[in-house]
Short mmCIF file of C-alpha atoms and ligand atoms in Angstrom, two decimals:
data_model
loop_
_atom_site.label_atom_id
_atom_site.label_comp_id
_atom_site.label_asym_id
_atom_site.label_seq_id
_atom_site.Cartn_x
_atom_site.Cartn_y
_atom_site.Cartn_z
CA UNK A 26 33.17 12.60 17.29
CA UNK A 27 29.89 15.35 18.73
CA UNK A 28 30.35 18.69 16.71
CA UNK A 29 32.08 16.85 13.42
CA UNK A 30 31.12 18.22 10.28
CA UNK A 31 29.14 16.41 7.88
CA UNK A 32 32.31 15.55 5.53
CA UNK A 33 34.29 14.41 8.46
CA UNK A 34 31.23 12.49 9.50
CA UNK A 35 31.43 10.83 6.20
CA UNK A 36 35.44 10.59 5.78
CA UNK A 37 35.27 8.50 9.38
CA UNK A 38 32.41 6.17 8.03
CA UNK A 39 34.37 5.84 5.38
CA UNK A 40 37.12 4.45 7.38
CA UNK A 41 34.59 2.61 9.43
CA UNK A 42 33.39 0.61 6.59
CA UNK A 43 37.11 0.33 5.08
CA UNK A 44 37.56 -1.57 8.57
CA UNK A 45 34.71 -4.28 7.78
CA UNK A 46 36.19 -4.80 4.60
CA UNK A 47 33.20 -3.09 2.41
CA UNK A 48 34.05 -1.67 -0.56
CA UNK A 49 33.08 0.89 -3.17
CA UNK A 50 31.60 -0.09 -6.27
CA UNK A 51 29.86 1.66 -9.02
CA UNK A 52 30.04 -1.12 -11.71
CA UNK A 53 27.67 -4.17 -11.62
CA UNK A 54 30.16 -6.11 -13.76
CA UNK A 55 33.15 -5.43 -11.15
CA UNK A 56 31.05 -6.18 -8.17
CA UNK A 57 29.81 -9.27 -9.09
CA UNK A 58 33.06 -10.00 -10.43
CA UNK A 59 34.08 -9.68 -6.80
CA UNK A 60 31.53 -11.78 -5.44
CA UNK A 61 32.57 -14.37 -8.12
CA UNK A 62 35.79 -14.31 -6.77
CA UNK A 63 35.11 -14.34 -3.45
CA UNK A 64 32.14 -16.97 -2.54
CA UNK A 65 32.51 -20.64 -3.55
CA UNK A 66 29.90 -22.34 -5.50
CA UNK A 67 28.38 -23.83 -2.32
CA UNK A 68 28.27 -19.75 -0.44
CA UNK A 69 26.19 -19.01 -3.72
CA UNK A 70 23.62 -22.01 -3.80
CA UNK A 71 23.31 -21.37 -0.18
CA UNK A 72 22.50 -17.60 -0.72
CA UNK A 73 19.93 -18.29 -3.98
CA UNK A 74 18.24 -20.57 -2.04
CA UNK A 75 17.92 -18.47 1.80
CA UNK A 76 16.73 -15.94 -0.84
CA UNK A 77 14.14 -17.54 -2.32
CA UNK A 78 12.84 -18.92 0.95
CA UNK A 79 12.63 -15.69 2.39
CA UNK A 80 10.47 -14.30 -0.66
CA UNK A 81 7.92 -16.33 0.04
CA UNK A 82 7.26 -15.17 3.54
CA UNK A 83 7.48 -15.93 7.25
CA UNK A 84 10.12 -15.14 10.52
CA UNK A 85 11.90 -18.14 10.58
CA UNK A 86 12.75 -17.72 6.99
CA UNK A 87 13.83 -14.18 7.11
CA UNK A 88 16.23 -15.14 10.37
CA UNK A 89 17.90 -17.97 8.58
CA UNK A 90 18.59 -15.29 5.71
CA UNK A 91 20.49 -12.87 8.17
CA UNK A 92 22.35 -15.86 10.29
CA UNK A 93 23.67 -17.02 6.66
CA UNK A 94 24.57 -13.61 5.78
CA UNK A 95 26.15 -12.83 8.96
CA UNK A 96 28.83 -15.31 8.14
CA UNK A 97 32.42 -13.68 8.31
CA UNK A 98 33.91 -15.26 4.64
CA UNK A 99 30.44 -13.47 3.06
CA UNK A 100 30.55 -10.13 4.82
CA UNK A 101 32.57 -7.81 2.55
CA UNK A 102 30.68 -8.41 -0.80
CA UNK A 103 27.29 -9.09 0.43
CA UNK A 104 27.38 -5.72 2.43
CA UNK A 105 29.40 -3.50 -0.36
CA UNK A 106 26.39 -3.24 -1.95
CA UNK A 107 25.00 -1.25 0.82
CA UNK A 108 27.99 0.74 0.98
CA UNK A 109 26.13 4.31 0.22
CA UNK A 110 22.90 3.32 1.87
CA UNK A 111 25.46 3.13 4.85
CA UNK A 112 26.90 6.33 4.30
CA UNK A 113 24.04 7.98 3.32
CA UNK A 114 21.66 7.08 6.19
CA UNK A 115 24.86 6.45 8.96
CA UNK A 116 26.37 10.04 8.63
CA UNK A 117 23.04 11.57 8.89
CA UNK A 118 22.06 9.71 12.16
CA UNK A 119 25.40 9.90 13.17
CA UNK A 120 25.45 13.99 12.78
CA UNK A 121 21.96 13.81 15.08
CA UNK A 122 22.59 11.80 17.83
CA UNK A 123 23.13 13.37 21.46
CA UNK A 124 26.69 12.70 22.95
CA UNK A 125 25.80 11.75 26.70
CA UNK A 126 22.86 9.24 25.90
CA UNK A 127 22.04 5.69 25.89
CA UNK A 128 21.54 4.82 22.12
CA UNK A 129 19.33 1.39 21.29
CA UNK A 130 20.01 0.42 17.73
CA UNK A 131 16.66 -2.01 17.02
CA UNK A 132 17.34 -4.79 14.44
CA UNK A 133 21.26 -4.06 14.03
CA UNK A 134 22.00 -6.75 11.96
CA UNK A 135 25.84 -7.14 12.07
CA UNK A 136 26.27 -3.98 13.54
CA UNK A 137 28.08 -1.81 10.65
CA UNK A 138 26.03 1.72 11.80
CA UNK A 139 26.30 0.25 15.81
CA UNK A 140 29.90 -0.09 16.43
CA UNK A 141 29.72 3.51 14.14
CA UNK A 142 27.46 5.03 16.30
CA UNK A 143 29.34 3.95 18.79
CA UNK A 144 32.85 4.62 17.78
CA UNK A 145 31.63 8.13 17.31
CA UNK A 146 30.28 8.83 20.11
CA UNK A 147 32.54 7.68 22.62
CA UNK A 148 30.80 8.89 25.74
CA UNK A 149 27.42 7.01 24.65
CA UNK A 150 26.29 3.96 25.78
CA UNK A 151 25.07 2.10 22.60
CA UNK A 152 23.12 -1.13 22.25
CA UNK A 153 22.08 -2.95 19.50
CA UNK A 154 19.45 -5.65 19.60
CA UNK A 155 19.03 -7.63 16.34
CA UNK A 156 16.83 -11.31 16.25
CA UNK A 157 19.73 -13.13 14.11
CA UNK A 158 21.94 -14.88 16.58
CA UNK A 159 24.57 -15.29 13.90
CA UNK A 160 24.56 -11.40 13.61
CA UNK A 161 24.90 -10.61 17.48
CA UNK A 162 27.87 -12.95 17.44
CA UNK A 163 29.04 -11.11 14.57
CA UNK A 164 28.33 -7.32 15.63
CA UNK A 165 29.99 -9.06 19.24
CA UNK A 166 33.67 -9.80 17.60
CA UNK A 167 34.16 -6.98 15.75
CA UNK A 168 32.93 -4.48 18.47
CA UNK A 169 36.09 -6.18 20.57
CA UNK A 170 38.18 -5.95 17.58
CA UNK A 171 37.48 -1.96 16.97
CA UNK A 172 38.08 -2.36 20.90
CA UNK A 173 35.02 -0.68 21.34
CA UNK A 174 34.10 -0.66 25.12
CA UNK A 175 30.82 1.64 24.91
CA UNK A 176 28.84 -0.73 22.85
CA UNK A 177 26.50 -3.95 23.73
CA UNK A 178 24.17 -6.73 21.44
CA UNK A 179 21.82 -8.66 22.73
CA UNK A 180 19.48 -11.48 21.13
CA UNK A 181 16.01 -9.75 21.04
CA UNK A 182 13.01 -10.67 18.72
CA UNK A 183 11.12 -7.35 18.26
CA UNK A 184 7.65 -8.79 17.89
CA UNK A 185 8.16 -11.07 21.28
CA UNK A 186 10.79 -9.96 23.62
CA UNK A 187 9.81 -7.15 25.69
CA UNK A 188 12.37 -4.51 26.10
CA UNK A 189 14.34 -4.15 29.55
CA UNK A 190 15.04 -0.44 29.89
CA UNK A 191 14.17 2.48 28.08
CA UNK A 192 16.18 4.86 26.14
CA UNK A 193 16.60 8.71 24.88
CA UNK A 194 17.09 7.53 21.25
CA UNK A 195 15.78 4.60 19.44
CA UNK A 196 17.17 3.98 16.24
CA UNK A 197 15.37 1.68 13.58
CA UNK A 198 16.48 1.10 10.35
CA UNK A 199 15.13 -1.06 7.29
CA UNK A 200 14.17 -3.45 10.14
CA UNK A 201 10.15 -2.24 10.84
CA UNK A 202 8.89 -3.45 7.58
CA UNK A 203 8.62 -7.42 7.30
CA UNK A 204 7.44 -7.39 3.22
CA UNK A 205 9.35 -4.78 1.18
CA UNK A 206 6.94 -6.12 -1.54
CA UNK A 207 3.34 -5.42 0.28
CA UNK A 208 2.26 -1.83 -1.88
CA UNK A 209 0.17 -0.90 1.15
CA UNK A 210 -3.09 0.64 0.95
CA UNK A 211 -4.58 2.35 -1.71
CA UNK A 212 -6.55 5.42 -2.47
CA UNK A 213 -10.10 6.01 -2.32
CA UNK A 214 -10.56 6.34 -5.73
CA UNK A 215 -8.03 6.91 -8.89
CA UNK A 216 -9.02 10.75 -8.88
CA UNK A 217 -7.36 11.20 -5.44
CA UNK A 218 -4.33 10.71 -3.39
CA UNK A 219 -6.57 10.73 -0.21
CA UNK A 220 -6.95 7.40 2.33
CA UNK A 221 -9.78 6.86 4.31
CA UNK A 222 -9.04 6.99 7.72
CA UNK A 223 -10.44 3.31 8.59
CA UNK A 224 -9.08 1.65 11.24
CA UNK A 225 -9.59 -2.07 9.63
CA UNK A 226 -7.43 -1.26 6.55
CA UNK A 227 -4.94 0.51 9.08
CA UNK A 228 -5.07 -2.61 11.27
CA UNK A 229 -4.40 -5.39 8.71
CA UNK A 230 -1.25 -3.37 6.98
CA UNK A 231 -0.19 -3.30 10.52
CA UNK A 232 -0.77 -6.78 11.19
CA UNK A 233 0.41 -8.12 7.41
CA UNK A 234 3.83 -5.59 7.44
CA UNK A 235 4.72 -6.23 11.06
CA UNK A 236 4.91 -2.82 11.95
CA UNK A 237 1.85 -2.34 14.65
CA UNK A 238 3.86 -4.88 16.76
CA UNK A 239 7.07 -3.60 16.51
CA UNK A 240 6.53 -0.01 16.86
CA UNK A 241 4.41 -0.61 19.63
CA UNK A 242 7.91 -2.77 21.22
CA UNK A 243 9.69 0.31 19.99
CA UNK A 244 7.69 3.38 21.03
CA UNK A 245 7.49 1.67 24.87
CA UNK A 246 11.32 1.25 24.55
CA UNK A 247 11.23 4.96 23.87
CA UNK A 248 11.93 6.91 27.49
CA UNK A 249 10.03 10.09 28.15
CA UNK A 250 11.25 13.57 25.63
CA UNK A 251 13.37 11.14 23.64
CA UNK A 252 13.62 10.92 19.87
CA UNK A 253 12.73 8.03 17.35
CA UNK A 254 15.08 8.02 14.57
CA UNK A 255 13.67 5.67 11.35
CA UNK A 256 13.92 5.19 8.08
CA UNK A 257 12.49 2.39 6.50
CA UNK A 258 11.28 1.67 2.77
CA UNK A 259 8.40 3.70 2.73
CA UNK A 260 8.65 6.21 -0.43
CA UNK A 261 5.42 4.96 -2.05
CA UNK A 262 2.44 7.12 -0.76
CA UNK A 263 0.06 3.74 -0.60
CA UNK A 264 2.93 2.92 2.35
CA UNK A 265 3.68 6.30 3.60
CA UNK A 266 0.57 7.51 4.58
CA UNK A 267 -0.85 4.07 6.88
CA UNK A 268 3.22 4.15 8.15
CA UNK A 269 2.93 7.83 9.14
CA UNK A 270 -0.61 7.14 10.53
CA UNK A 271 0.74 4.20 12.89
CA UNK A 272 3.40 6.36 14.37
CA UNK A 273 0.50 9.15 14.98
CA UNK A 274 -1.38 6.37 16.67
CA UNK A 275 1.44 6.04 18.88
CA UNK A 276 2.43 9.42 19.57
CA UNK A 277 5.13 10.23 17.56
CA UNK A 278 5.62 13.25 15.64
CA UNK A 279 8.45 14.83 13.17
CA UNK A 280 10.56 17.01 15.38
CA UNK A 281 12.65 18.00 11.76
CA UNK A 282 11.40 17.39 8.44
CA UNK A 283 11.37 14.20 7.55
CA UNK A 284 14.17 13.70 4.67
CA UNK A 285 13.76 11.47 1.47
CA UNK A 286 17.26 9.55 0.54
CA UNK A 287 18.30 8.79 -2.85
CA UNK A 288 21.20 6.27 -2.49
CA UNK A 289 23.06 3.76 -4.99
CA UNK A 290 23.29 0.39 -4.42
CA UNK A 291 25.49 -0.43 -7.30
CA UNK A 292 24.68 1.45 -10.36
CA UNK A 293 21.08 0.89 -9.11
CA UNK A 294 19.44 4.27 -7.76
CA UNK A 295 17.35 3.42 -4.66
CA UNK A 296 14.77 6.49 -3.86
CA UNK A 297 14.50 5.51 -0.10
CA UNK A 298 13.10 6.73 3.30
CA UNK A 299 12.81 9.02 4.59
CA UNK A 300 14.62 9.81 7.58
CA UNK A 301 12.25 10.38 10.33
CA UNK A 302 13.07 11.57 13.62
CA UNK A 303 10.17 12.02 16.40
CA UNK A 304 9.27 12.63 19.48
CA UNK A 305 6.19 12.00 21.56
CA UNK A 306 5.57 16.04 20.42
CA UNK A 307 5.08 19.00 20.39
CA UNK A 308 4.93 18.14 16.50
CA UNK A 309 7.14 20.67 15.28
CA UNK A 310 5.99 19.47 11.74
CA UNK A 311 2.52 18.29 10.35
CA UNK A 312 2.45 15.09 8.71
CA UNK A 313 2.48 15.27 4.89
CA UNK A 314 -0.43 13.44 3.26
CA UNK A 315 0.17 14.46 -0.34
CA UNK A 316 2.90 12.78 -3.31
CA UNK A 317 5.89 14.45 -3.14
CA UNK A 318 6.64 17.69 -5.54
CA UNK A 319 7.69 15.58 -8.79
CA UNK A 320 9.68 16.96 -12.20
CA UNK A 321 6.40 16.30 -13.98
CA UNK A 322 6.06 19.59 -16.19
CA UNK A 323 3.40 21.90 -15.35
CA UNK A 324 0.44 22.87 -17.99
CA UNK A 325 1.68 25.55 -20.69
CA UNK A 326 -0.66 25.52 -23.17
CA UNK A 327 0.68 28.45 -25.03
CA UNK A 328 3.92 26.58 -24.75
CA UNK A 329 2.25 23.56 -26.26
CA UNK A 330 0.81 25.51 -28.89
CA UNK A 331 3.86 27.19 -30.31
CA UNK A 332 5.30 23.40 -30.40
CA UNK A 333 2.91 22.26 -32.45
CA UNK A 334 3.51 20.24 -35.61
CA UNK A 335 7.34 20.78 -34.67
CA UNK A 336 8.61 16.67 -34.23
CA UNK A 337 6.44 13.53 -33.40
CA UNK A 338 6.91 13.46 -29.63
CA UNK A 339 3.81 14.55 -27.87
CA UNK A 340 3.17 17.67 -27.45
CA UNK A 341 2.80 17.05 -23.66
CA UNK A 342 3.88 13.81 -21.39
CA UNK A 343 3.74 13.53 -17.64
CA UNK A 344 3.98 10.30 -15.64
CA UNK A 345 3.99 11.58 -12.42
CA UNK A 346 1.36 12.61 -9.69
CA UNK A 347 1.63 16.09 -10.89
CA UNK A 348 -0.12 15.02 -14.02
CA UNK A 349 -3.40 15.09 -12.21
CA UNK A 350 -3.43 18.49 -11.69
CA UNK A 351 -2.34 18.95 -15.78
CA UNK A 352 -5.41 16.70 -16.51
CA UNK A 353 -7.25 18.95 -14.25
CA UNK A 354 -6.30 21.70 -16.06
CA UNK A 355 -6.99 20.82 -19.24
CA UNK A 356 -9.57 23.28 -20.71
CA UNK A 357 -13.01 22.60 -22.15
CA UNK A 358 -11.99 18.42 -21.53
CA UNK A 359 -14.13 16.34 -23.28
CA UNK A 360 -14.39 12.10 -22.50
CA UNK A 361 -14.75 10.37 -26.00
CA UNK A 362 -14.72 7.06 -23.84
CA UNK A 363 -12.88 5.93 -20.38
CA UNK A 364 -12.95 2.92 -18.48
CA UNK A 365 -12.86 2.30 -14.63
CA UNK A 366 -12.39 -1.11 -13.55
CA UNK A 367 -10.70 -2.70 -10.22
CA UNK A 368 -8.21 -4.99 -11.29
CA UNK A 369 -6.36 -8.17 -9.90
CA UNK A 370 -3.95 -6.82 -7.63
CA UNK A 371 -6.61 -4.49 -5.64
CA UNK A 372 -5.73 -1.27 -7.67
CA UNK A 373 -9.18 0.66 -9.68
CA UNK A 374 -7.58 1.99 -12.61
CA UNK A 375 -9.06 4.85 -14.74
CA UNK A 376 -8.52 5.15 -18.77
CA UNK A 377 -9.27 7.99 -20.38
CA UNK A 378 -9.55 9.61 -23.70
CA UNK A 379 -10.94 12.95 -24.95
CA UNK A 380 -10.61 16.30 -26.40
CA UNK A 381 -9.65 19.61 -24.92
CA UNK A 382 -10.46 22.10 -27.94
CA UNK A 383 -8.44 20.78 -30.81
CA UNK A 384 -6.26 18.83 -28.29
CA UNK A 385 -6.24 14.80 -28.01
CA UNK A 386 -5.26 13.61 -24.44
CA UNK A 387 -5.40 10.09 -23.10
CA UNK A 388 -4.92 9.88 -19.27
CA UNK A 389 -4.24 7.06 -16.91
CA UNK A 390 -4.02 6.94 -12.96
CA UNK A 391 -4.76 4.34 -10.68
CA UNK A 392 -5.42 3.89 -6.72
CA UNK A 393 -1.52 3.36 -6.43
CA UNK A 394 -0.79 7.25 -7.24
CA UNK A 395 0.23 6.12 -10.34
CA UNK A 396 -0.70 8.75 -12.97
CA UNK A 397 0.31 9.73 -16.90
CA UNK A 398 -1.04 12.33 -19.00
CA UNK A 399 -0.38 12.44 -23.11
CA UNK A 400 -1.10 15.42 -25.23
CA UNK A 401 -1.48 15.23 -29.08
CA UNK A 402 -2.83 16.90 -31.79
CA UNK A 403 -6.45 15.68 -32.75
CA UNK A 404 -4.80 14.86 -36.08
CA UNK A 405 -2.72 12.15 -34.08
CA UNK A 406 -4.96 10.44 -32.70
CA UNK A 407 -3.77 6.77 -33.95
CA UNK A 408 -1.00 7.05 -31.47
CA UNK A 409 -3.45 7.73 -28.37
CA UNK A 410 -5.92 5.31 -29.46
CA UNK A 411 -3.72 2.53 -29.81
CA UNK A 412 -1.95 3.10 -25.79
CA UNK A 413 -5.34 3.20 -25.22
CA UNK A 414 -5.84 -0.37 -26.58
CA UNK A 415 -3.04 -0.89 -25.06
CA UNK A 416 -3.97 0.04 -21.64
CA UNK A 417 -7.64 -1.67 -21.01
CA UNK A 418 -6.22 -5.22 -23.30
CA UNK A 419 -8.23 -4.92 -26.68
CA UNK A 420 -5.61 -5.87 -28.35
CA UNK A 421 -5.48 -8.83 -26.67
C1 SAM B 633 17.94 -5.12 6.20
S1 SAM B 633 18.56 -5.22 7.88
C2 SAM B 633 18.92 -3.81 8.33
C3 SAM B 633 20.14 -3.70 9.36
C4 SAM B 633 20.46 -2.60 10.56
N1 SAM B 633 19.47 -1.78 10.54
C5 SAM B 633 21.28 -2.04 8.87
O1 SAM B 633 20.35 -0.83 8.51
O2 SAM B 633 21.58 -2.03 8.63
C6 SAM B 633 17.41 -6.05 9.00
C7 SAM B 633 17.89 -6.93 10.36
O3 SAM B 633 16.32 -6.66 11.22
C8 SAM B 633 15.82 -7.76 11.72
N2 SAM B 633 14.85 -7.65 11.77
C9 SAM B 633 14.06 -8.23 11.23
N3 SAM B 633 12.88 -8.34 12.65
C10 SAM B 633 13.36 -8.57 13.62
C11 SAM B 633 12.59 -8.65 14.76
N4 SAM B 633 11.24 -8.61 14.86
N5 SAM B 633 13.26 -8.43 15.78
C12 SAM B 633 14.56 -8.34 15.58
N6 SAM B 633 15.30 -7.87 14.08
C13 SAM B 633 14.73 -7.98 13.73
C14 SAM B 633 16.89 -8.66 10.86
O4 SAM B 633 17.80 -9.65 11.67
C15 SAM B 633 18.20 -7.97 9.97
O5 SAM B 633 19.69 -8.41 10.81
#
């Protein structure tokens, strides 16, 4: 209900997920045991085939996958895997919805979150659209069972069909990126996180991930002064930057600070999002194209000196983007050997072994934002020389 605190929203959402037959699992063993009990051999075979075909790409395979997973007998055990996702994302979105405005949920799937928004905001009209007709049938059936009369579901393909109306709130969660595997756009070189503003690269990214045509439709469906609420797998900087540029090109800017979200998929922790709340301006926040603050330790030379000789561990280790700052701060850096080369997957890799006073370091950087700095005493250089050979493939 409007005005509910976050705890109240989460409690209502948990009840809602229960009504859909979903359960929360924290152990893979228990979760898969439930799947085994629930699914027949035929179900499992059909699911494996659909996952495999979908992995090869294409809209038809994606649609067939969602048509299959909309079968009522599969829903509880399949969608329970996303229990925490629904809880984290659904509660945050519900909290920012305006109680009196129509809402479009684009790519609503079987309507688990759409029906929650409708139940929480009974004075709103909620419209869910999806290109999977089986998902839409299922969503309609469930909305009826839940007694909701303020929600409607329609079969639309965001890439092909023009949406007939404009909405003050447009939601799309895990919908816009066709491909989960696309690494995105590499940085200009291994030495920077910056991306050139190259229209051809951007256009190619938007076309192959599908976000270009989908965002075009969504942005047309957004009423003047409306808000777009988007949550995609755009946590990698190489996906986040071109995604944000695609939003900016359509005049969309953050009203609230984009929020990265962490949730469990049973035992696996997923770093996802960020959650974007956007409008056509004026912008409250500028787009941020830098890596997120990370957990890498700052380079502290006095601590390094004190730690010398105390154990076998490196004196300093940083596997985060902040390793780039630490590497740049190494005093009297002197390169002993280095390699920079283009890898088969399109990334540029740089591997550098060098000296900083009487310390030895290994620095690895690539154009998909991975960084690694390891510092040891020069007397233990063998360890780094071995790493260097392994990374550049001299041992093979
Ligand atoms: C991962 S599910 C997400 C469902 C829901 N939004 C959620 O957050 O749980 C992706 C959904 O997007 C739908 N979808 C993908 N491409 C679409 C398109 N071009 N037009 C309409 N729906 C699409 C799929 O059919 C599927 O139901």
